[in-house]
Amino acid sequence: MDGPLWTEAHAPDLGEIRQDEARERLERAVDEPMNLVVQGPPGVGKTAATRALARETHADPDNDLIEINVADFFSRTKKELRQDPRFESFLAGRSRMAKRDMINRVLKESAAYAPMSGEYKTLVLDNAEAIREDFQQALRRVMEKHHRTTQFVITTRQPSKLIPPIRSRCFPVQVRAPTTDETMDVLATICDREGVAYDEDGLEFVASAAGGDLRRAILSAQATAVAADEVTMSAAYETLGDVGDDETIREALAAAQSGDLKDARSTLDDLLDEGGYGGPGLLRELLRVARAGSAYDGAQLARLHKLAGEADMDLSEGLDDRLHLTHLLASWAAGRETLAADFRDPVEA
Amino acid sequence: MADWTERYRPTSLSELRGNDKAAGKLQEWADTWDDHREAVVLHGSPGVGKTSAAHALANDMGWETMELNASDKRTGDVIEQFAGRAARNATLAGSAAGGGAAGGDTESRQLVILDEADNIHGNYDRGGKSAITKLVKESGQPIVLIANEYYDMSRGLRNACQEIEFRDVGARSIVPVLRDICRREEIEFESDALQRIAERNKGDLRGAVNDLQAIAEGRDAVTLDDVVTGDRDKSMGIFPFLDAVLKEQGAEEALQSAYSVDETPDDLTKWVEDNMLTVYDADEATRAYDFLANADVWLGRVRASQNYSYWRYATDNAAAGVAAARDGEKGGWTRWGRPQFWPSSDKTADEVVRKVAAAEGCSMDIARRRVLPFLEAMTHHCKPKELTIRMAAAYDMDEAEVSFVTGSGESTNKVQGIVEAAQARREEAMEEHAEGAFAGVPTRESDDAGADGGAGGDERDAAAPTAAADDATGSSDATDDGNDADSDDGQSGLGDFV
């Protein structure tokens, strides 16, 4: 079944990967199966490259490519993990298990299965920067034990987070962020295949706005094509402004500035609750959106960033994200230089 | 000093105060037990005398009692053991009494008292509910079940029992009891004081006796003033507390109020934060947030270190700090809202995000932040329809999920039409896939067979795949293979595959 997104429909085959060095290294792994670390910034196609490799090496890639997203494993509650259909069969009834035992079990069980076709299968650990060190030691053992039947591919943004014994067991494949020209080239290829009209300016706008994130560029182009049937600069500008929560976040900032903290707070509440943001993530977005428009001058932005540092500290120590973000907006709107004011004696006031 | 509720527990049903009618019914149940042999449920509010009535009855009848409380673990096993013990004791007592009439004489009975029968925990007391029902139905002994909420008991259990309701004991019945106790304890009293205690406990006789004891402790007289002072020690409701902190009191007083509220500092902080903006202006609120942020950071430290002595700093900030942030007092009446104590998790959103993450091969966080917004923009209000159907089919979405992504109403024809079309498309694809699989399997097998058989010669490795693809050449090639097979054991089965 074809997915609706271009990122899936136009996922590259191994030969189509444009970064020569990465492609050559992966091609070496086809003839000579080995463990890999695929490293690179978000959205550049690490997973796509891994999938292309698996399609090339396995007769039955649907079954012999197993993807485990480590970030999902460590960012969710144990109950959510037990109920996730991907892990359900390994974890059913094991409510007492610690999280690291849970992922250990999923990993061992997946690694221990015999491949459906061919001699080995590929086990991908996505977003491996989320793996804590104690667990990496356990992982190293699993890698040793199952090296005959399982090829491990570890994809990560921060290879330095991997312990040396794991790095030394893996062949590094570097996927770098594509340049704007490279991104435009990818977009042109896809638009040609889809039969969507485009012009140079449109592609350049989309590509440079994505800032080296190929996924973002492709999805932006598709959103533009869906909305306007063509990828031109004005069409992209019109469409991409509406994507995401920027408008809502702008409203929260404006409400705080106008003194309506109640409204700001309830907007933040929606974003945290329904938008699924975490506190630090929403803080980053607040700053980005504040910077993006021309609503706030340099001094205001500088102050907001200064206060945000303190608020970020509170977020990491405290429990209630909404409380600290509301505090930040309130403090910023009040024109303060520090997040919390000096104590004011109510008797004198 | 003994507990007065124990010391003055009635020893006979005739001494039971209030609930005369219920006592009569209970007596009647016991007298006629030999005829019906059913258990009885005594139900009513706490402190109205249900347990007392059961014990008083046993005393009147000269029966021994066996009790199983909620503090005991009440799993199926434990209850069966208990039931067994009850049966054994009965025979022992029976033979000791010299009756030997197979437990037939009423003197040898055991009254089984199951307290808190409405409170058998499904998990902790695994198997307890059915074991009790069984015990009630099969026991050879009179059983009294005691419950606060009759309808919290399982229907099976209710149907197996007679039922007697105990009503709340009115102040008029409570006052004489209190008066009686005061006389026997040789404590002087003001009638108004006892009246006040009775009213305050709204039908709870045991609560009233406990109250009286608490107030009379170490005194030889109970006056109305003592009772009123005692009132103030009672815990403060959360709404009066919010009035105090957010409207009326200064820092010091607000802190005292916080100590008398029966809430943990984390809940307290949530209550205050959730309601503060309804009454504070922006300046006040900004100052208040300084303190609330402090409070929350301390709560975080409590959680990280499990050092609960830090709680006091959270309370200081959330109560005294927030009160100090206010300029003067606020008037009027405010409807306080109840904060949300648990973050609501949106199951539909999580499910959509998980599916997108699986298809894209990214983390759920990336799917939510970097993919879903585009998907939402592309299928806004289900337009274009084709793309929306493709999405619904690829991610196997139901109405709620399509509605979540597109923003169209879940029950609209548009969304339902899309889900139906997507379902049809999935089924179609499934069929195609199945046919493809059937077409593919023989190809693969003969392919394998060709490769296996190819051990004999190099040119057949190339010939075998052709055999699978092309029938005419295939059969001739296979014949060749078969001929070879005659001379080679390892290839004898090859003909089966073609």
JSON list of N, CA, C and O in Angstrom, two decimals, chain B residues 295-344:
[
{"chain": "B", "resi": 295, "resn": "ALA", "atom": "N", "xyz": [7.64, 27.05, 43.93]},
{"chain": "B", "resi": 295, "resn": "ALA", "atom": "CA", "xyz": [6.96, 25.91, 44.55]},
{"chain": "B", "resi": 295, "resn": "ALA", "atom": "C", "xyz": [7.12, 24.67, 43.68]},
{"chain": "B", "resi": 295, "resn": "ALA", "atom": "O", "xyz": [7.46, 23.58, 44.17]},
{"chain": "B", "resi": 296, "resn": "ASP", "atom": "N", "xyz": [6.93, 24.85, 42.39]},
{"chain": "B", "resi": 296, "resn": "ASP", "atom": "CA", "xyz": [6.99, 23.68, 41.49]},
{"chain": "B", "resi": 296, "resn": "ASP", "atom": "C", "xyz": [8.41, 23.11, 41.42]},
{"chain": "B", "resi": 296, "resn": "ASP", "atom": "O", "xyz": [8.59, 21.90, 41.35]},
{"chain": "B", "resi": 297, "resn": "VAL", "atom": "N", "xyz": [9.40, 24.00, 41.46]},
{"chain": "B", "resi": 297, "resn": "VAL", "atom": "CA", "xyz": [10.78, 23.50, 41.45]},
{"chain": "B", "resi": 297, "resn": "VAL", "atom": "C", "xyz": [11.04, 22.67, 42.71]},
{"chain": "B", "resi": 297, "resn": "VAL", "atom": "O", "xyz": [11.66, 21.61, 42.66]},
{"chain": "B", "resi": 298, "resn": "TRP", "atom": "N", "xyz": [10.53, 23.14, 43.85]},
{"chain": "B", "resi": 298, "resn": "TRP", "atom": "CA", "xyz": [10.70, 22.35, 45.07]},
{"chain": "B", "resi": 298, "resn": "TRP", "atom": "C", "xyz": [9.97, 21.02, 44.96]},
{"chain": "B", "resi": 298, "resn": "TRP", "atom": "O", "xyz": [10.47, 19.99, 45.43]},
{"chain": "B", "resi": 299, "resn": "LEU", "atom": "N", "xyz": [8.80, 21.02, 44.34]},
{"chain": "B", "resi": 299, "resn": "LEU", "atom": "CA", "xyz": [8.08, 19.75, 44.16]},
{"chain": "B", "resi": 299, "resn": "LEU", "atom": "C", "xyz": [8.90, 18.80, 43.30]},
{"chain": "B", "resi": 299, "resn": "LEU", "atom": "O", "xyz": [8.94, 17.59, 43.54]},
{"chain": "B", "resi": 300, "resn": "GLY", "atom": "N", "xyz": [9.57, 19.38, 42.30]},
{"chain": "B", "resi": 300, "resn": "GLY", "atom": "CA", "xyz": [10.45, 18.56, 41.46]},
{"chain": "B", "resi": 300, "resn": "GLY", "atom": "C", "xyz": [11.59, 17.97, 42.27]},
{"chain": "B", "resi": 300, "resn": "GLY", "atom": "O", "xyz": [11.98, 16.82, 42.10]},
{"chain": "B", "resi": 301, "resn": "ARG", "atom": "N", "xyz": [12.12, 18.78, 43.20]},
{"chain": "B", "resi": 301, "resn": "ARG", "atom": "CA", "xyz": [13.22, 18.28, 44.03]},
{"chain": "B", "resi": 301, "resn": "ARG", "atom": "C", "xyz": [12.73, 17.17, 44.96]},
{"chain": "B", "resi": 301, "resn": "ARG", "atom": "O", "xyz": [13.46, 16.22, 45.22]},
{"chain": "B", "resi": 302, "resn": "VAL", "atom": "N", "xyz": [11.49, 17.33, 45.44]},
{"chain": "B", "resi": 302, "resn": "VAL", "atom": "CA", "xyz": [10.93, 16.27, 46.28]},
{"chain": "B", "resi": 302, "resn": "VAL", "atom": "C", "xyz": [10.89, 14.98, 45.47]},
{"chain": "B", "resi": 302, "resn": "VAL", "atom": "O", "xyz": [11.32, 13.91, 45.93]},
{"chain": "B", "resi": 303, "resn": "ARG", "atom": "N", "xyz": [10.41, 15.07, 44.25]},
{"chain": "B", "resi": 303, "resn": "ARG", "atom": "CA", "xyz": [10.28, 13.85, 43.46]},
{"chain": "B", "resi": 303, "resn": "ARG", "atom": "C", "xyz": [11.64, 13.24, 43.14]},
{"chain": "B", "resi": 303, "resn": "ARG", "atom": "O", "xyz": [11.83, 12.04, 43.22]},
{"chain": "B", "resi": 304, "resn": "ALA", "atom": "N", "xyz": [12.60, 14.12, 42.82]},
{"chain": "B", "resi": 304, "resn": "ALA", "atom": "CA", "xyz": [13.91, 13.60, 42.43]},
{"chain": "B", "resi": 304, "resn": "ALA", "atom": "C", "xyz": [14.63, 12.97, 43.62]},
{"chain": "B", "resi": 304, "resn": "ALA", "atom": "O", "xyz": [15.30, 11.96, 43.48]},
{"chain": "B", "resi": 305, "resn": "SER", "atom": "N", "xyz": [14.49, 13.59, 44.80]},
{"chain": "B", "resi": 305, "resn": "SER", "atom": "CA", "xyz": [15.28, 13.12, 45.95]},
{"chain": "B", "resi": 305, "resn": "SER", "atom": "C", "xyz": [14.46, 12.26, 46.90]},
{"chain": "B", "resi": 305, "resn": "SER", "atom": "O", "xyz": [15.02, 11.65, 47.79]},
{"chain": "B", "resi": 306, "resn": "GLN", "atom": "N", "xyz": [13.14, 12.24, 46.69]},
{"chain": "B", "resi": 306, "resn": "GLN", "atom": "CA", "xyz": [12.24, 11.56, 47.63]},
{"chain": "B", "resi": 306, "resn": "GLN", "atom": "C", "xyz": [12.40, 12.11, 49.05]},
{"chain": "B", "resi": 306, "resn": "GLN", "atom": "O", "xyz": [12.16, 11.40, 50.02]},
{"chain": "B", "resi": 307, "resn": "ASN", "atom": "N", "xyz": [12.84, 13.33, 49.13]},
{"chain": "B", "resi": 307, "resn": "ASN", "atom": "CA", "xyz": [12.98, 13.95, 50.44]},
{"chain": "B", "resi": 307, "resn": "ASN", "atom": "C", "xyz": [11.76, 14.84, 50.68]},
{"chain": "B", "resi": 307, "resn": "ASN", "atom": "O", "xyz": [11.69, 15.97, 50.19]},
{"chain": "B", "resi": 308, "resn": "TYR", "atom": "N", "xyz": [10.82, 14.32, 51.45]},
{"chain": "B", "resi": 308, "resn": "TYR", "atom": "CA", "xyz": [9.54, 15.01, 51.57]},
{"chain": "B", "resi": 308, "resn": "TYR", "atom": "C", "xyz": [9.59, 16.21, 52.51]},
{"chain": "B", "resi": 308, "resn": "TYR", "atom": "O", "xyz": [8.62, 16.94, 52.63]},
{"chain": "B", "resi": 309, "resn": "SER", "atom": "N", "xyz": [10.73, 16.42, 53.18]},
{"chain": "B", "resi": 309, "resn": "SER", "atom": "CA", "xyz": [10.79, 17.61, 54.02]},
{"chain": "B", "resi": 309, "resn": "SER", "atom": "C", "xyz": [10.82, 18.87, 53.16]},
{"chain": "B", "resi": 309, "resn": "SER", "atom": "O", "xyz": [10.52, 19.96, 53.63]},
{"chain": "B", "resi": 310, "resn": "TYR", "atom": "N", "xyz": [11.16, 18.73, 51.86]},
{"chain": "B", "resi": 310, "resn": "TYR", "atom": "CA", "xyz": [11.13, 19.89, 50.97]},
{"chain": "B", "resi": 310, "resn": "TYR", "atom": "C", "xyz": [9.71, 20.37, 50.69]},
{"chain": "B", "resi": 310, "resn": "TYR", "atom": "O", "xyz": [9.51, 21.46, 50.17]},
{"chain": "B", "resi": 311, "resn": "TRP", "atom": "N", "xyz": [8.74, 19.52, 50.98]},
{"chain": "B", "resi": 311, "resn": "TRP", "atom": "CA", "xyz": [7.35, 19.91, 50.73]},
{"chain": "B", "resi": 311, "resn": "TRP", "atom": "C", "xyz": [7.01, 21.25, 51.37]},
{"chain": "B", "resi": 311, "resn": "TRP", "atom": "O", "xyz": [6.25, 22.03, 50.84]},
{"chain": "B", "resi": 312, "resn": "ARG", "atom": "N", "xyz": [7.61, 21.48, 52.56]},
{"chain": "B", "resi": 312, "resn": "ARG", "atom": "CA", "xyz": [7.24, 22.71, 53.27]},
{"chain": "B", "resi": 312, "resn": "ARG", "atom": "C", "xyz": [7.57, 23.95, 52.45]},
{"chain": "B", "resi": 312, "resn": "ARG", "atom": "O", "xyz": [6.88, 24.94, 52.49]},
{"chain": "B", "resi": 313, "resn": "TYR", "atom": "N", "xyz": [8.66, 23.88, 51.66]},
{"chain": "B", "resi": 313, "resn": "TYR", "atom": "CA", "xyz": [9.02, 25.06, 50.86]},
{"chain": "B", "resi": 313, "resn": "TYR", "atom": "C", "xyz": [8.02, 25.27, 49.72]},
{"chain": "B", "resi": 313, "resn": "TYR", "atom": "O", "xyz": [7.75, 26.39, 49.34]},
{"chain": "B", "resi": 314, "resn": "ALA", "atom": "N", "xyz": [7.51, 24.16, 49.20]},
{"chain": "B", "resi": 314, "resn": "ALA", "atom": "CA", "xyz": [6.48, 24.27, 48.17]},
{"chain": "B", "resi": 314, "resn": "ALA", "atom": "C", "xyz": [5.25, 24.95, 48.76]},
{"chain": "B", "resi": 314, "resn": "ALA", "atom": "O", "xyz": [4.67, 25.86, 48.16]},
{"chain": "B", "resi": 315, "resn": "THR", "atom": "N", "xyz": [4.85, 24.51, 49.96]},
{"chain": "B", "resi": 315, "resn": "THR", "atom": "CA", "xyz": [3.67, 25.10, 50.59]},
{"chain": "B", "resi": 315, "resn": "THR", "atom": "C", "xyz": [3.92, 26.58, 50.91]},
{"chain": "B", "resi": 315, "resn": "THR", "atom": "O", "xyz": [3.06, 27.42, 50.66]},
{"chain": "B", "resi": 316, "resn": "ASP", "atom": "N", "xyz": [5.09, 26.91, 51.43]},
{"chain": "B", "resi": 316, "resn": "ASP", "atom": "CA", "xyz": [5.43, 28.31, 51.72]},
{"chain": "B", "resi": 316, "resn": "ASP", "atom": "C", "xyz": [5.21, 29.17, 50.50]},
{"chain": "B", "resi": 316, "resn": "ASP", "atom": "O", "xyz": [4.58, 30.22, 50.55]},
{"chain": "B", "resi": 317, "resn": "ASN", "atom": "N", "xyz": [5.73, 28.71, 49.37]},
{"chain": "B", "resi": 317, "resn": "ASN", "atom": "CA", "xyz": [5.65, 29.50, 48.14]},
{"chain": "B", "resi": 317, "resn": "ASN", "atom": "C", "xyz": [4.22, 29.58, 47.60]},
{"chain": "B", "resi": 317, "resn": "ASN", "atom": "O", "xyz": [3.77, 30.65, 47.23]},
{"chain": "B", "resi": 318, "resn": "ALA", "atom": "N", "xyz": [3.56, 28.40, 47.55]},
{"chain": "B", "resi": 318, "resn": "ALA", "atom": "CA", "xyz": [2.24, 28.37, 46.91]},
{"chain": "B", "resi": 318, "resn": "ALA", "atom": "C", "xyz": [1.20, 29.10, 47.75]},
{"chain": "B", "resi": 318, "resn": "ALA", "atom": "O", "xyz": [0.26, 29.68, 47.20]},
{"chain": "B", "resi": 319, "resn": "ALA", "atom": "N", "xyz": [1.34, 29.10, 49.08]},
{"chain": "B", "resi": 319, "resn": "ALA", "atom": "CA", "xyz": [0.32, 29.75, 49.91]},
{"chain": "B", "resi": 319, "resn": "ALA", "atom": "C", "xyz": [0.77, 31.16, 50.31]},
{"chain": "B", "resi": 319, "resn": "ALA", "atom": "O", "xyz": [0.20, 32.16, 49.85]},
{"chain": "B", "resi": 320, "resn": "ALA", "atom": "N", "xyz": [1.83, 31.25, 51.10]},
{"chain": "B", "resi": 320, "resn": "ALA", "atom": "CA", "xyz": [2.27, 32.56, 51.59]},
{"chain": "B", "resi": 320, "resn": "ALA", "atom": "C", "xyz": [2.74, 33.44, 50.44]},
{"chain": "B", "resi": 320, "resn": "ALA", "atom": "O", "xyz": [2.39, 34.62, 50.36]},
{"chain": "B", "resi": 321, "resn": "GLY", "atom": "N", "xyz": [3.52, 32.87, 49.54]},
{"chain": "B", "resi": 321, "resn": "GLY", "atom": "CA", "xyz": [4.07, 33.65, 48.43]},
{"chain": "B", "resi": 321, "resn": "GLY", "atom": "C", "xyz": [2.97, 34.21, 47.55]},
{"chain": "B", "resi": 321, "resn": "GLY", "atom": "O", "xyz": [2.96, 35.41, 47.23]},
{"chain": "B", "resi": 322, "resn": "VAL", "atom": "N", "xyz": [2.03, 33.36, 47.18]},
{"chain": "B", "resi": 322, "resn": "VAL", "atom": "CA", "xyz": [0.97, 33.82, 46.29]},
{"chain": "B", "resi": 322, "resn": "VAL", "atom": "C", "xyz": [0.09, 34.85, 46.99]},
{"chain": "B", "resi": 322, "resn": "VAL", "atom": "O", "xyz": [-0.34, 35.85, 46.39]},
{"chain": "B", "resi": 323, "resn": "ALA", "atom": "N", "xyz": [-0.14, 34.64, 48.29]},
{"chain": "B", "resi": 323, "resn": "ALA", "atom": "CA", "xyz": [-0.94, 35.64, 49.04]},
{"chain": "B", "resi": 323, "resn": "ALA", "atom": "C", "xyz": [-0.19, 36.97, 49.10]},
{"chain": "B", "resi": 323, "resn": "ALA", "atom": "O", "xyz": [-0.80, 38.03, 48.97]},
{"chain": "B", "resi": 324, "resn": "ALA", "atom": "N", "xyz": [1.13, 36.92, 49.26]},
{"chain": "B", "resi": 324, "resn": "ALA", "atom": "CA", "xyz": [1.92, 38.15, 49.36]},
{"chain": "B", "resi": 324, "resn": "ALA", "atom": "C", "xyz": [1.98, 38.89, 48.04]},
{"chain": "B", "resi": 324, "resn": "ALA", "atom": "O", "xyz": [2.21, 40.10, 48.01]},
{"chain": "B", "resi": 325, "resn": "ALA", "atom": "N", "xyz": [1.78, 38.18, 46.94]},
{"chain": "B", "resi": 325, "resn": "ALA", "atom": "CA", "xyz": [1.85, 38.81, 45.62]},
{"chain": "B", "resi": 325, "resn": "ALA", "atom": "C", "xyz": [0.62, 39.68, 45.35]},
{"chain": "B", "resi": 325, "resn": "ALA", "atom": "O", "xyz": [0.61, 40.47, 44.41]},
{"chain": "B", "resi": 326, "resn": "ARG", "atom": "N", "xyz": [-0.41, 39.51, 46.16]},
{"chain": "B", "resi": 326, "resn": "ARG", "atom": "CA", "xyz": [-1.66, 40.23, 45.92]},
{"chain": "B", "resi": 326, "resn": "ARG", "atom": "C", "xyz": [-1.61, 41.63, 46.53]},
{"chain": "B", "resi": 326, "resn": "ARG", "atom": "O", "xyz": [-1.00, 41.84, 47.57]},
{"chain": "B", "resi": 327, "resn": "ASP", "atom": "N", "xyz": [-2.22, 42.60, 45.87]},
{"chain": "B", "resi": 327, "resn": "ASP", "atom": "CA", "xyz": [-2.35, 43.94, 46.43]},
{"chain": "B", "resi": 327, "resn": "ASP", "atom": "C", "xyz": [-3.69, 44.03, 47.13]},
{"chain": "B", "resi": 327, "resn": "ASP", "atom": "O", "xyz": [-4.73, 44.08, 46.48]},
{"chain": "B", "resi": 328, "resn": "GLY", "atom": "N", "xyz": [-3.71, 44.06, 48.44]},
{"chain": "B", "resi": 328, "resn": "GLY", "atom": "CA", "xyz": [-4.96, 44.21, 49.18]},
{"chain": "B", "resi": 328, "resn": "GLY", "atom": "C", "xyz": [-5.87, 42.99, 49.06]},
{"chain": "B", "resi": 328, "resn": "GLY", "atom": "O", "xyz": [-5.44, 41.93, 48.61]},
{"chain": "B", "resi": 329, "resn": "GLU", "atom": "N", "xyz": [-7.13, 43.19, 49.46]},
{"chain": "B", "resi": 329, "resn": "GLU", "atom": "CA", "xyz": [-8.07, 42.07, 49.46]},
{"chain": "B", "resi": 329, "resn": "GLU", "atom": "C", "xyz": [-8.98, 42.14, 48.25]},
{"chain": "B", "resi": 329, "resn": "GLU", "atom": "O", "xyz": [-9.18, 43.20, 47.67]},
{"chain": "B", "resi": 330, "resn": "LYS", "atom": "N", "xyz": [-9.52, 40.98, 47.90]},
{"chain": "B", "resi": 330, "resn": "LYS", "atom": "CA", "xyz": [-10.47, 40.93, 46.77]},
{"chain": "B", "resi": 330, "resn": "LYS", "atom": "C", "xyz": [-11.84, 40.62, 47.34]},
{"chain": "B", "resi": 330, "resn": "LYS", "atom": "O", "xyz": [-11.96, 39.85, 48.30]},
{"chain": "B", "resi": 331, "resn": "GLY", "atom": "N", "xyz": [-12.86, 41.19, 46.71]},
{"chain": "B", "resi": 331, "resn": "GLY", "atom": "CA", "xyz": [-14.21, 40.92, 47.21]},
{"chain": "B", "resi": 331, "resn": "GLY", "atom": "C", "xyz": [-14.96, 40.00, 46.28]},
{"chain": "B", "resi": 331, "resn": "GLY", "atom": "O", "xyz": [-14.40, 39.43, 45.35]},
{"chain": "B", "resi": 332, "resn": "GLY", "atom": "N", "xyz": [-16.23, 39.89, 46.57]},
{"chain": "B", "resi": 332, "resn": "GLY", "atom": "CA", "xyz": [-17.12, 39.13, 45.69]},
{"chain": "B", "resi": 332, "resn": "GLY", "atom": "C", "xyz": [-17.00, 37.63, 45.87]},
{"chain": "B", "resi": 332, "resn": "GLY", "atom": "O", "xyz": [-16.24, 37.14, 46.69]},
{"chain": "B", "resi": 333, "resn": "TRP", "atom": "N", "xyz": [-17.82, 36.96, 45.09]},
{"chain": "B", "resi": 333, "resn": "TRP", "atom": "CA", "xyz": [-17.84, 35.51, 45.17]},
{"chain": "B", "resi": 333, "resn": "TRP", "atom": "C", "xyz": [-17.23, 34.95, 43.90]},
{"chain": "B", "resi": 333, "resn": "TRP", "atom": "O", "xyz": [-17.49, 35.45, 42.81]},
{"chain": "B", "resi": 334, "resn": "THR", "atom": "N", "xyz": [-16.40, 33.96, 44.01]},
{"chain": "B", "resi": 334, "resn": "THR", "atom": "CA", "xyz": [-15.76, 33.39, 42.82]},
{"chain": "B", "resi": 334, "resn": "THR", "atom": "C", "xyz": [-16.05, 31.90, 42.75]},
{"chain": "B", "resi": 334, "resn": "THR", "atom": "O", "xyz": [-15.98, 31.19, 43.75]},
{"chain": "B", "resi": 335, "resn": "ARG", "atom": "N", "xyz": [-16.38, 31.48, 41.57]},
{"chain": "B", "resi": 335, "resn": "ARG", "atom": "CA", "xyz": [-16.52, 30.03, 41.36]},
{"chain": "B", "resi": 335, "resn": "ARG", "atom": "C", "xyz": [-15.15, 29.46, 41.05]},
{"chain": "B", "resi": 335, "resn": "ARG", "atom": "O", "xyz": [-14.57, 29.74, 40.00]},
{"chain": "B", "resi": 336, "resn": "TRP", "atom": "N", "xyz": [-14.62, 28.70, 41.97]},
{"chain": "B", "resi": 336, "resn": "TRP", "atom": "CA", "xyz": [-13.29, 28.11, 41.76]},
{"chain": "B", "resi": 336, "resn": "TRP", "atom": "C", "xyz": [-13.39, 26.87, 40.90]},
{"chain": "B", "resi": 336, "resn": "TRP", "atom": "O", "xyz": [-14.35, 26.11, 41.01]},
{"chain": "B", "resi": 337, "resn": "GLY", "atom": "N", "xyz": [-12.41, 26.68, 40.06]},
{"chain": "B", "resi": 337, "resn": "GLY", "atom": "CA", "xyz": [-12.43, 25.51, 39.17]},
{"chain": "B", "resi": 337, "resn": "GLY", "atom": "C", "xyz": [-11.54, 24.42, 39.68]},
{"chain": "B", "resi": 337, "resn": "GLY", "atom": "O", "xyz": [-10.62, 24.65, 40.47]},
{"chain": "B", "resi": 338, "resn": "ARG", "atom": "N", "xyz": [-11.82, 23.23, 39.23]},
{"chain": "B", "resi": 338, "resn": "ARG", "atom": "CA", "xyz": [-11.02, 22.09, 39.63]},
{"chain": "B", "resi": 338, "resn": "ARG", "atom": "C", "xyz": [-9.90, 21.88, 38.61]},
{"chain": "B", "resi": 338, "resn": "ARG", "atom": "O", "xyz": [-10.17, 21.77, 37.43]},
{"chain": "B", "resi": 339, "resn": "PRO", "atom": "N", "xyz": [-8.66, 21.86, 39.06]},
{"chain": "B", "resi": 339, "resn": "PRO", "atom": "CA", "xyz": [-7.57, 21.67, 38.10]},
{"chain": "B", "resi": 339, "resn": "PRO", "atom": "C", "xyz": [-7.53, 20.25, 37.57]},
{"chain": "B", "resi": 339, "resn": "PRO", "atom": "O", "xyz": [-8.14, 19.35, 38.15]},
{"chain": "B", "resi": 340, "resn": "GLN", "atom": "N", "xyz": [-6.82, 20.09, 36.47]},
{"chain": "B", "resi": 340, "resn": "GLN", "atom": "CA", "xyz": [-6.66, 18.77, 35.90]},
{"chain": "B", "resi": 340, "resn": "GLN", "atom": "C", "xyz": [-5.40, 18.17, 36.53]},
{"chain": "B", "resi": 340, "resn": "GLN", "atom": "O", "xyz": [-4.32, 18.71, 36.41]},
{"chain": "B", "resi": 341, "resn": "PHE", "atom": "N", "xyz": [-5.59, 17.06, 37.23]},
{"chain": "B", "resi": 341, "resn": "PHE", "atom": "CA", "xyz": [-4.45, 16.53, 37.97]},
{"chain": "B", "resi": 341, "resn": "PHE", "atom": "C", "xyz": [-3.56, 15.65, 37.12]},
{"chain": "B", "resi": 341, "resn": "PHE", "atom": "O", "xyz": [-2.38, 15.51, 37.37]},
{"chain": "B", "resi": 342, "resn": "TRP", "atom": "N", "xyz": [-4.12, 15.03, 36.10]},
{"chain": "B", "resi": 342, "resn": "TRP", "atom": "CA", "xyz": [-3.30, 14.20, 35.24]},
{"chain": "B", "resi": 342, "resn": "TRP", "atom": "C", "xyz": [-3.32, 14.75, 33.85]},
{"chain": "B", "resi": 342, "resn": "TRP", "atom": "O", "xyz": [-4.37, 15.13, 33.36]},
{"chain": "B", "resi": 343, "resn": "PRO", "atom": "N", "xyz": [-2.20, 14.81, 33.19]},
{"chain": "B", "resi": 343, "resn": "PRO", "atom": "CA", "xyz": [-2.21, 15.26, 31.81]},
{"chain": "B", "resi": 343, "resn": "PRO", "atom": "C", "xyz": [-3.09, 14.32, 30.99]},
{"chain": "B", "resi": 343, "resn": "PRO", "atom": "O", "xyz": [-2.98, 13.10, 31.14]},
{"chain": "B", "resi": 344, "resn": "SER", "atom": "N", "xyz": [-4.01, 14.90, 30.23]},
{"chain": "B", "resi": 344, "resn": "SER", "atom": "CA", "xyz": [-4.87, 14.03, 29.44]},
{"chain": "B", "resi": 344, "resn": "SER", "atom": "C", "xyz": [-4.04, 13.55, 28.27]},
{"chain": "B", "resi": 344, "resn": "SER", "atom": "O", "xyz": [-3.33, 14.29, 27.64]}
]
